[in-house]
mmCIF file of C-alpha atoms in Angstrom:
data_model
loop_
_atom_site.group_PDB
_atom_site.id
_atom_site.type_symbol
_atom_site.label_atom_id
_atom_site.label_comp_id
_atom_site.label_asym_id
_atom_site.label_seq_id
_atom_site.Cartn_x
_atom_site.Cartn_y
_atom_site.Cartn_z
ATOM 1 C CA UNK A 110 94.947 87.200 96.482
ATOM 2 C CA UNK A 111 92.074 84.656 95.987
ATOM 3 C CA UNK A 112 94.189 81.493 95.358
ATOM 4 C CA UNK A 113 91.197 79.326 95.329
ATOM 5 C CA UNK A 114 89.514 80.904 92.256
ATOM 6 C CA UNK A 115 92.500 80.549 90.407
ATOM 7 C CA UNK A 116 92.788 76.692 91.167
ATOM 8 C CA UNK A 117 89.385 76.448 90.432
ATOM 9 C CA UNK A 118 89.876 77.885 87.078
ATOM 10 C CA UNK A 119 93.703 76.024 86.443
ATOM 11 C CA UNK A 120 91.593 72.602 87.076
ATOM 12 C CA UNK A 121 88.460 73.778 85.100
ATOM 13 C CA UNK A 122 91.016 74.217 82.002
ATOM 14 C CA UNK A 123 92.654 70.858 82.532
ATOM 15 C CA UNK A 124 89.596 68.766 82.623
ATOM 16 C CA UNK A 125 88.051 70.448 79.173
ATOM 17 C CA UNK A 126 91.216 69.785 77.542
ATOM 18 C CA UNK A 127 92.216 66.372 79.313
ATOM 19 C CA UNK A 128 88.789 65.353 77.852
ATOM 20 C CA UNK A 129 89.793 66.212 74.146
ATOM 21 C CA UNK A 130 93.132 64.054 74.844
ATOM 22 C CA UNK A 131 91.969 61.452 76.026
ATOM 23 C CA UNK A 132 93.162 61.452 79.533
ATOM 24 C CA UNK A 133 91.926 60.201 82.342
ATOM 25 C CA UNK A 134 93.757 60.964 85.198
ATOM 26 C CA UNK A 135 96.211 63.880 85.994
ATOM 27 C CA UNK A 136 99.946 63.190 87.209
ATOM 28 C CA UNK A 137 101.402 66.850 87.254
ATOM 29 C CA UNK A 138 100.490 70.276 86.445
ATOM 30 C CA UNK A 139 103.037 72.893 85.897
ATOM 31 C CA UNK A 140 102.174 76.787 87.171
ATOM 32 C CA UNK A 141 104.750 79.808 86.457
ATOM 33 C CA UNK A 142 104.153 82.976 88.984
ATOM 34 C CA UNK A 143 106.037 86.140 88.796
ATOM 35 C CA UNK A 144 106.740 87.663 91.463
ATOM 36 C CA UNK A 145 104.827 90.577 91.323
ATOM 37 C CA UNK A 146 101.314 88.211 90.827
ATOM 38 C CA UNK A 147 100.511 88.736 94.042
ATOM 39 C CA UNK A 148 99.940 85.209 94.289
ATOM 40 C CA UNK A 149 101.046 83.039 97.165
ATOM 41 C CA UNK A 150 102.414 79.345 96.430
ATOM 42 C CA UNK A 151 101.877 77.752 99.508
ATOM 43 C CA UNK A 152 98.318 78.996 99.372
ATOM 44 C CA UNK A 153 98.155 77.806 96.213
ATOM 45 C CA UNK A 154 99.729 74.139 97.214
ATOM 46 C CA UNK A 155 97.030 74.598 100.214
ATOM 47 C CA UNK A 156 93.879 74.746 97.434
ATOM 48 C CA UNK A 157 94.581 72.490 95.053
ATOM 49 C CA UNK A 158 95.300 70.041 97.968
ATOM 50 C CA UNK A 159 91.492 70.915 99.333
ATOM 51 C CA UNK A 160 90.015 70.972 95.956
ATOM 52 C CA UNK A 161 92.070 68.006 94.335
ATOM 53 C CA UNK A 162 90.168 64.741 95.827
ATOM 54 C CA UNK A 163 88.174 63.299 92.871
ATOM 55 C CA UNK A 164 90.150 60.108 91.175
ATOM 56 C CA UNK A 165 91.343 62.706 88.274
ATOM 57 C CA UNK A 166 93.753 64.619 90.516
ATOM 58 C CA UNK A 167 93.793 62.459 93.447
ATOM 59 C CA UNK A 168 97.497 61.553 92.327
ATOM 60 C CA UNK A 169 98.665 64.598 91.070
ATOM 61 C CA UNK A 170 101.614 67.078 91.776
ATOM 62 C CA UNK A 171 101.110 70.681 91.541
ATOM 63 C CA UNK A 172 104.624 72.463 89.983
ATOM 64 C CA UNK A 173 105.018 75.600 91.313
ATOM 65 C CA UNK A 174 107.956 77.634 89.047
ATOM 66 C CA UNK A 175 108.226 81.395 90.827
ATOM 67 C CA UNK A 176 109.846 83.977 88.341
ATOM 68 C CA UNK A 177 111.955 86.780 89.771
ATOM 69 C CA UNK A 178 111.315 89.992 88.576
ATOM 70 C CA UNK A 179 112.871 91.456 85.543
ATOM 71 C CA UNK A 180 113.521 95.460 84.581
ATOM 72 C CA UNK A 181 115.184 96.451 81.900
ATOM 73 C CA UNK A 182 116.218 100.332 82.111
ATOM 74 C CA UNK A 183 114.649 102.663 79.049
ATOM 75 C CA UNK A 184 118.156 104.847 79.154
ATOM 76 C CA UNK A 185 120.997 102.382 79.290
ATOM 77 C CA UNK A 186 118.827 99.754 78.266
ATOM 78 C CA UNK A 187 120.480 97.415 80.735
ATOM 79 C CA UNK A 188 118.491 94.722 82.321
ATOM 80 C CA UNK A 189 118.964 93.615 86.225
ATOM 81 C CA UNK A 190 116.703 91.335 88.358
ATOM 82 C CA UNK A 191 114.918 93.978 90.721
ATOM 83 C CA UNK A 192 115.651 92.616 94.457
ATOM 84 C CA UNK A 193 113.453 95.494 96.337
ATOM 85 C CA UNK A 194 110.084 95.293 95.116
ATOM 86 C CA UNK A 195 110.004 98.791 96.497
ATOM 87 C CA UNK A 196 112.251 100.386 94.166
ATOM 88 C CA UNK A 197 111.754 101.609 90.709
ATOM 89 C CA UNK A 198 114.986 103.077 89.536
ATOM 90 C CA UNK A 199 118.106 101.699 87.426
ATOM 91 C CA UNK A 200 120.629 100.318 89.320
ATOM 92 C CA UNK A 201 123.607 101.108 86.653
ATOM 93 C CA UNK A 202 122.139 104.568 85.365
ATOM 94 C CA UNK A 203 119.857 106.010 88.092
ATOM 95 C CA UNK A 204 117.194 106.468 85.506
ATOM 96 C CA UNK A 205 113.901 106.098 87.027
ATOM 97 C CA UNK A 206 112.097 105.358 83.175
ATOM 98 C CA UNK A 207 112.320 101.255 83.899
ATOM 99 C CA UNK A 208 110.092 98.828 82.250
ATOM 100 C CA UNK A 209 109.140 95.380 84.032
ATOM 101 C CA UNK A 210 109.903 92.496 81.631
ATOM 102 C CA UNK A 211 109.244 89.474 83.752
ATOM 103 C CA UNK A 212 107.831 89.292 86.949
ATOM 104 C CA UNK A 213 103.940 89.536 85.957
ATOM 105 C CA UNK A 214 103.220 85.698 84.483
ATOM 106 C CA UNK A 215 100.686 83.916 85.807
ATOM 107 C CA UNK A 216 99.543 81.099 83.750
ATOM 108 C CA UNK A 217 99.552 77.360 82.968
ATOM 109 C CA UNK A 218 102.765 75.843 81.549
ATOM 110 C CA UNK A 219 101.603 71.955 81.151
ATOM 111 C CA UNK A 220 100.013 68.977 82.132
ATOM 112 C CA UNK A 221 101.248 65.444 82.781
ATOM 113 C CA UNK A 222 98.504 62.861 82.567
ATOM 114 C CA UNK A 223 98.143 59.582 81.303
ATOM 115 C CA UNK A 224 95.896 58.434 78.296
ATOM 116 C CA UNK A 225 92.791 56.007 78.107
ATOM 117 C CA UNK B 269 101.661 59.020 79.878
ATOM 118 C CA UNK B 270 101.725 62.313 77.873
ATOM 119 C CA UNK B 271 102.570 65.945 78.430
ATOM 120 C CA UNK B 272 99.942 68.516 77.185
ATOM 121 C CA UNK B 273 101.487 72.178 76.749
ATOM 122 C CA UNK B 274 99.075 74.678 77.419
ATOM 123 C CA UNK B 275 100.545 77.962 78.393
ATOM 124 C CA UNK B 276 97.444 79.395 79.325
ATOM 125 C CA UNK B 277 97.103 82.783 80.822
ATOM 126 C CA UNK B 278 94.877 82.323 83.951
ATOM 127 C CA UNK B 279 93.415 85.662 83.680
ATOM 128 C CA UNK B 280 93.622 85.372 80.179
ATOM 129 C CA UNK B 281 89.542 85.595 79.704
ATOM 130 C CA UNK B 282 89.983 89.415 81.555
ATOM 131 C CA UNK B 283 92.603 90.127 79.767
ATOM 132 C CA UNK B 284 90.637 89.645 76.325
ATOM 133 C CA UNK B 285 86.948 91.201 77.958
ATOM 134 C CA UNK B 286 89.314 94.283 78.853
ATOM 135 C CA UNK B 287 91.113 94.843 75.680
ATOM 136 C CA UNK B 288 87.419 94.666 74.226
ATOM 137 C CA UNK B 289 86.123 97.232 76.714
ATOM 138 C CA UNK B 290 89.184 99.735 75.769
ATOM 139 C CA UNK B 291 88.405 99.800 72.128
ATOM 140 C CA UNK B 292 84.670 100.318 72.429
ATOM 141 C CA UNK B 293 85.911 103.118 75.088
ATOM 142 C CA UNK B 294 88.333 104.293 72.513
ATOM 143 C CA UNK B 295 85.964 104.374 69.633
ATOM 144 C CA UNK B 296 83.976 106.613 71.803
ATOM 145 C CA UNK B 297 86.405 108.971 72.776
ATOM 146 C CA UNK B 298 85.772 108.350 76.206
ATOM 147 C CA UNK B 299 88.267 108.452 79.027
ATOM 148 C CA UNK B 300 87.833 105.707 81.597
ATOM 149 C CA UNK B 301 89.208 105.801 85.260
ATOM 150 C CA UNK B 302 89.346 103.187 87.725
ATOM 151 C CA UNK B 303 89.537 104.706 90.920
ATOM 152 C CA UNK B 304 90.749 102.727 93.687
ATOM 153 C CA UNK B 305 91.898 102.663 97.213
ATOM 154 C CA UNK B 306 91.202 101.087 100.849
ATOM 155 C CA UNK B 307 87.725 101.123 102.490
ATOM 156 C CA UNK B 308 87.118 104.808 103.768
ATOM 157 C CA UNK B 309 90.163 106.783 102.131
ATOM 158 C CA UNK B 310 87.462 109.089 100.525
ATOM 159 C CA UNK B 311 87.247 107.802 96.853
ATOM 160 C CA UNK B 312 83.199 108.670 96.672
ATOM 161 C CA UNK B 313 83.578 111.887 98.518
ATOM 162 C CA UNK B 314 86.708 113.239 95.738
ATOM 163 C CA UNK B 315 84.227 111.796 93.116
ATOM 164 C CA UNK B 316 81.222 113.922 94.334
ATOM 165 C CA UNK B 317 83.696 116.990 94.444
ATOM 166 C CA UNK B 318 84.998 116.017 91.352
ATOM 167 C CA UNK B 319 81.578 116.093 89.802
ATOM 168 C CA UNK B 320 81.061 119.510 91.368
ATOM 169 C CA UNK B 321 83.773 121.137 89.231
ATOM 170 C CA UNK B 322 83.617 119.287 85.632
ATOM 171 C CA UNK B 323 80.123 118.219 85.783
ATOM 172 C CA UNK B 324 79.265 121.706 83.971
ATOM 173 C CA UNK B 325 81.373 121.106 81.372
ATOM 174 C CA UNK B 326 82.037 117.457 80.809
ATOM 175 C CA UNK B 327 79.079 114.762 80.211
ATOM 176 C CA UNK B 328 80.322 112.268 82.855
ATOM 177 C CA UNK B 329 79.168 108.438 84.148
ATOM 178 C CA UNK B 330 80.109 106.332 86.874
ATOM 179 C CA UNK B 331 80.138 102.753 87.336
ATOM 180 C CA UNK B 332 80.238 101.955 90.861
ATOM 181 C CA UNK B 333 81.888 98.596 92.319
ATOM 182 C CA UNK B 334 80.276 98.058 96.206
ATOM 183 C CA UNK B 335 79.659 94.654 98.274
ATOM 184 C CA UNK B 336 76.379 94.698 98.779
ATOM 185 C CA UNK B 337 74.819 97.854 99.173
ATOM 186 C CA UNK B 338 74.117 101.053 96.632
ATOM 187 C CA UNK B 339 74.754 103.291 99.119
ATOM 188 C CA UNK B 340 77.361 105.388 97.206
ATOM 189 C CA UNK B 341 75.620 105.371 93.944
ATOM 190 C CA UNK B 342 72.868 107.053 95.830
ATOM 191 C CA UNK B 343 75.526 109.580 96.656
ATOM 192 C CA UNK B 344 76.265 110.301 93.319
ATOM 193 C CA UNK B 345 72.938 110.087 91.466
ATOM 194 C CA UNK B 346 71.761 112.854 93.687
ATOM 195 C CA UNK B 347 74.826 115.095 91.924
ATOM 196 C CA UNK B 348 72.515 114.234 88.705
ATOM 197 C CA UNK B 349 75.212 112.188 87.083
ATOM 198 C CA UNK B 350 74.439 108.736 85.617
ATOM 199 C CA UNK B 351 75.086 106.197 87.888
ATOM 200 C CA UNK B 352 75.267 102.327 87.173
ATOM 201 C CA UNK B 353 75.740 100.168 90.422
ATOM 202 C CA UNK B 354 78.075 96.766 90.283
ATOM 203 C CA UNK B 355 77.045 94.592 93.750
ATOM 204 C CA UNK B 356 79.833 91.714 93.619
ATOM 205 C CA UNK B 357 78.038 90.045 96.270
ATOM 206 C CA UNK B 358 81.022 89.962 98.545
ATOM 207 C CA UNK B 359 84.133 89.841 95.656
ATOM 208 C CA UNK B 360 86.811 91.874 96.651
ATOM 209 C CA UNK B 361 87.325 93.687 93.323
ATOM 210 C CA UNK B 362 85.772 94.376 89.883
ATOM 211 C CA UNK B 363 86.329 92.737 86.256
ATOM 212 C CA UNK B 364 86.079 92.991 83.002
ATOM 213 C CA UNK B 365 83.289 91.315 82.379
ATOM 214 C CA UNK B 366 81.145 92.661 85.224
ATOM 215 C CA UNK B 367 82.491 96.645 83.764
ATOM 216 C CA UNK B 368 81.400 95.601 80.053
ATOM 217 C CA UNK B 369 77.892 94.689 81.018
ATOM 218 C CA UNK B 370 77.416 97.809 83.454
ATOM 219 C CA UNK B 371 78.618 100.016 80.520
ATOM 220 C CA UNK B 372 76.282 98.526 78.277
ATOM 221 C CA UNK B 373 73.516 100.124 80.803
ATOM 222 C CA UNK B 374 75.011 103.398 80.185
ATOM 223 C CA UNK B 375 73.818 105.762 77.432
ATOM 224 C CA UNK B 376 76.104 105.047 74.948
ATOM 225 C CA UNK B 377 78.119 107.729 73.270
ATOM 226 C CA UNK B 378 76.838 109.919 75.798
ATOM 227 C CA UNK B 379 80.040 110.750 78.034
ATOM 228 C CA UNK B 380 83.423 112.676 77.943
ATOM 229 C CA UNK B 381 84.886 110.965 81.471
ATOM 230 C CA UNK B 382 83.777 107.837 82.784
ATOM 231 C CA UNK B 383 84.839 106.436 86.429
ATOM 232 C CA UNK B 384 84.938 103.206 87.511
ATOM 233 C CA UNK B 385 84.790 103.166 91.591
ATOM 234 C CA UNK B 386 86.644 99.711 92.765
ATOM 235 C CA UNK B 387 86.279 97.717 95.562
ATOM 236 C CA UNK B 388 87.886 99.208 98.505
ATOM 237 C CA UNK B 389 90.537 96.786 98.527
ATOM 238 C CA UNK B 390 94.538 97.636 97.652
ATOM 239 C CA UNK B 391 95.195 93.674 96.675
ATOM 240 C CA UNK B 392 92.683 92.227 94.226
ATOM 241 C CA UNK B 393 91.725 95.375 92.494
ATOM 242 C CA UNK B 394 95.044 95.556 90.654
ATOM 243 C CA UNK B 395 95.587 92.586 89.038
ATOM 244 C CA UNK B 396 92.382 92.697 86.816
ATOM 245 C CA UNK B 397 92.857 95.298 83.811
ATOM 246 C CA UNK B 398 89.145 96.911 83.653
ATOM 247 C CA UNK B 399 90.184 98.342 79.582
ATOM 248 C CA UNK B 400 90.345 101.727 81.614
ATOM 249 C CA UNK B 401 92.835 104.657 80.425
ATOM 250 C CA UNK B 402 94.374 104.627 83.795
ATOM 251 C CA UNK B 403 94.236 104.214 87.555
ATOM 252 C CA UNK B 404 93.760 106.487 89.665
ATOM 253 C CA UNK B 405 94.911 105.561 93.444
ATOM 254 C CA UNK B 406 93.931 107.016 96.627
ATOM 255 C CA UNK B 407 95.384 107.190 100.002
ATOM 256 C CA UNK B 408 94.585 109.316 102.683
ATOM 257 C CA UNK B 409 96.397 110.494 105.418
ATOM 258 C CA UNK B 410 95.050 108.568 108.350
ATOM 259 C CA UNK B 411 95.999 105.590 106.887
ATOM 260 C CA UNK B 412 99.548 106.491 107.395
ATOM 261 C CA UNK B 413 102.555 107.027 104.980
ATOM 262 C CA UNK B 414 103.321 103.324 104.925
ATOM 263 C CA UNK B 415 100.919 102.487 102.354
ATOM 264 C CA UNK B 416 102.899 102.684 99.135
ATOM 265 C CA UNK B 417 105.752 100.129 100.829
ATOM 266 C CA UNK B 418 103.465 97.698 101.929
ATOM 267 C CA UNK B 419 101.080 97.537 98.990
ATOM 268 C CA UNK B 420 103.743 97.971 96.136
ATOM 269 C CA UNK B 421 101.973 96.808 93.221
ATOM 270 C CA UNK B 422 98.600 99.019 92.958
ATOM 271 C CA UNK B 423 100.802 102.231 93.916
ATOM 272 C CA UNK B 424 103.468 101.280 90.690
ATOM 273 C CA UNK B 425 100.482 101.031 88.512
ATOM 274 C CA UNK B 426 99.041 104.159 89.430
ATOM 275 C CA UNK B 427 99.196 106.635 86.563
ATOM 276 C CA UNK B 428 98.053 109.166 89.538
ATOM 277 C CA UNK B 429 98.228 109.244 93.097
ATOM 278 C CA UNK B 430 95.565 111.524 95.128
ATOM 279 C CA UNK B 431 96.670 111.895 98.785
ATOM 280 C CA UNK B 432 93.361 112.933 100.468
ATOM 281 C CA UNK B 433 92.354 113.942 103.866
ATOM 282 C CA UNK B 434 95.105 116.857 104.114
ATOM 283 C CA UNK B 435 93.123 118.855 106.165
ATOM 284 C CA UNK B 436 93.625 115.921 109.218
ATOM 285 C CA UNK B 437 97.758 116.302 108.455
ATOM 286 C CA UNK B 438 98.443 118.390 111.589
ATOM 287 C CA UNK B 439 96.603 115.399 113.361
ATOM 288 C CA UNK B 440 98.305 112.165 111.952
ATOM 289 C CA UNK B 441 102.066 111.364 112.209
ATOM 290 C CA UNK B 442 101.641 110.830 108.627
ATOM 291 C CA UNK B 443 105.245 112.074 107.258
ATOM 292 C CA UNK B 444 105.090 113.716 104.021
ATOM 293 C CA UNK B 445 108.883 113.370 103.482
ATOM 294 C CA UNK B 446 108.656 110.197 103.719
ATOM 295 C CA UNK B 447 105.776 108.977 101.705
ATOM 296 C CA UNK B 448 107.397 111.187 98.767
ATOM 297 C CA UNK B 449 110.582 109.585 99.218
ATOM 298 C CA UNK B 450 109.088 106.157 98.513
ATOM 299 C CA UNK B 451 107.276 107.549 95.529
ATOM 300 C CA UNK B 452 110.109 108.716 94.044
ATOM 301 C CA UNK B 453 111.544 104.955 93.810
ATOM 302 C CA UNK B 454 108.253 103.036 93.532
ATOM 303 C CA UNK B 455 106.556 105.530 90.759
ATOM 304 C CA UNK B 456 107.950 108.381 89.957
ATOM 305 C CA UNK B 457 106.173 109.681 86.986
ATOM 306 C CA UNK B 458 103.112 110.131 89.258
ATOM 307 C CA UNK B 459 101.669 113.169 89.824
ATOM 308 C CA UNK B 460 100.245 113.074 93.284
ATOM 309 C CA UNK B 461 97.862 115.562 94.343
ATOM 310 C CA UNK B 462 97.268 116.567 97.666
ATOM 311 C CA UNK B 463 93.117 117.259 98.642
ATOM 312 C CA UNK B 464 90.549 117.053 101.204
ATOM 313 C CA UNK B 465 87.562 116.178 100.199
ATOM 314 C CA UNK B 466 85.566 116.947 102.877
ATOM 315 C CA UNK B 467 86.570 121.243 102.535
ATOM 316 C CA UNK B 468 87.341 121.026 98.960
ATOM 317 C CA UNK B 469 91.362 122.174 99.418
ATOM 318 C CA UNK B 470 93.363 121.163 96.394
ATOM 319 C CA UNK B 471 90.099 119.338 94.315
ATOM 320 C CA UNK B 472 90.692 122.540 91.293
ATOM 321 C CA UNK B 473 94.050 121.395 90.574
ATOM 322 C CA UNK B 474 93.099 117.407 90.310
ATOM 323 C CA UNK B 475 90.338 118.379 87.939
ATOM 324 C CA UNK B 476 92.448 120.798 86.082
ATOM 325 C CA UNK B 477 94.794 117.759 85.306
ATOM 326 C CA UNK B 478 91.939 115.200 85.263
ATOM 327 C CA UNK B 479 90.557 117.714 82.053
ATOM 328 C CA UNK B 480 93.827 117.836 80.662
ATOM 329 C CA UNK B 481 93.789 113.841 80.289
ATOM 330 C CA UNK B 482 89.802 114.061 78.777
ATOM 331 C CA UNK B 483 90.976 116.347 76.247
ATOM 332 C CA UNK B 484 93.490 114.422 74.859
ATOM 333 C CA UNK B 485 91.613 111.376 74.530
ATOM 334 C CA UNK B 486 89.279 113.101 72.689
ATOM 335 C CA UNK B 487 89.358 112.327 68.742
#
């Protein structure tokens, strides 16, 4: 998807709030993708890398926790970790009314950094 | 060294322009559609038909999402419906923010239907929440039938599917069978209408539906 922007914007959100703490360099950020994010971690590995040169992130490690995606059926109310992103329909009751629980998250878990 | 929890959704600042798009579309009584498909499957052509059949009846507007040029907002002023153009200067879809300040151009509590004409793009576009009532996706059938399998995500969000270009079927190995069978796993509660909008076949009962949906969002 566009990987770089949302670097950009993860590392935008660390240094405002690293600034509040009191920290002055970064050791480890912590991501969580779903699945269905549409967003690729190597690329993301790739643009942090590129955009993570400055002495704030120069020694940092970029987390990467992938979700697997989660659908819990609206009949039998049964939940089951979807394998084929292609197929929309409950596994134990052939009911095609499924909701996706988990799978969707894209955001920032935590920092590591050390203080002043 | 210290840990700092954030738990910060990174399209968390969409997220909260769209939810305030949807109420001040809801307050309204407006329904919103954000129309979207690959470059060239026909989504200004279906709206200018569109327009055609409701514009009589319904007040309509249309925010249009384009690279660089205004060439389809041309299209549609001339069908004498307001028009509002979005250039993303080379962004591959539309957000909140940028559909919240076009609106704002718009006469407001002037409309029945809005659209919202994405990027052609069947990524990006789906992953940013515009506050609209639904999406509306369209494929055509010289793009072949194995669109909905490789570009999963924007066809399961589709609250409607419009499969356009019929009148080329006879000259694509586009299978039917086949692109319903996938349908029928990946979203079934679609309704997918089947139109050309280049001779008009099958536009009456998309905008028979499409009127359905504007009633019932009004208060």
């Amino acid at each position: 998807m566009h990987e770089l922007s949302i670097v950009e914007g993860v590392m935008n959100m660390v240094r405002e709030s690293a600034l509040q703490s009191n920290i002055m360099k970064v050791n480890k950020l912590k991501l969580v993708i779903g699945r269905l994010s549409m967003v690729l971690p190597d690329s993301l590995q790739f643009c942090f890398q590129a955009l993570s040169q400055d002495e704030f992130f120069r020694d940092a490690v970029l987390e990467i926790e992938q979700r697997e995606i989660l659908i819990q059926c609206g009949k039998c109310k049964q939940q089951f970790v979807l394998e084929d992103v292609y197929c929309y329909i409950c596994p134990g009751c052939g009911a095609n009314e499924v909701e996706i629980i988990q799978g969707r998250e894209l955001y920032l878990d935590y920092y590591e950094g050390e203080e002043n | 060294m210290v840990q700092v929890k954030m738990e910060s959704n990174l399209l968390g600042a969409n997220e909260l322009l769209a939810r305030k798009n949807r109420n001040l579309f809801a307050g309204q009584g407006l329904l919103v559609v954000n129309l979207m498909s690959s470059p060239g499957s026909g989504k200004t052509t279906i709206l200018e038909r569109t327009i055609d059949v409701l514009g009589g009846q319904l007040k309509m507007g249309v925010i249009e999402g384009d690279l660089y040029t205004d060439q389809d907002a041309q299209r549609i002023e001339k069908k004498g419906v307001k028009v509002i153009q979005i250039n993303t200067e080379g962004a591959c879809h539309l957000d909140a923010g940028m559909v919240g300040n076009a609106f704002g151009q718009l006469p407001s509590g002037d409309m029945d239907l809005m659209f919202i004409e994405n990027v052609g793009n069947l990524v990006c576009p789906a992953e940013f929440d515009l506050g609209e009532d639904f999406r509306a996706v369209v494929i055509s059938t010289t793009e072949g039938n194995d669109k909905p399998l490789k570009y999963p995500f924007i066809f399961r969000q589709a609250r409607v599917i419009l499969l356009n270009k019929i009148d080329l079927l006879p000259y694509t190995d586009f299978s039917l069978d086949k692109f319903s069978d996938d349908l029928a796993r990946l979203n079934p509660s679609a309704p997918v209408f089947m139109v050309s909008g280049r001779t008009g076949e099958g536009i009456k009962t998309w905008t028979e539906w499409l009127l359905g949906e504007v009633k019932r969002k009004k208060p």
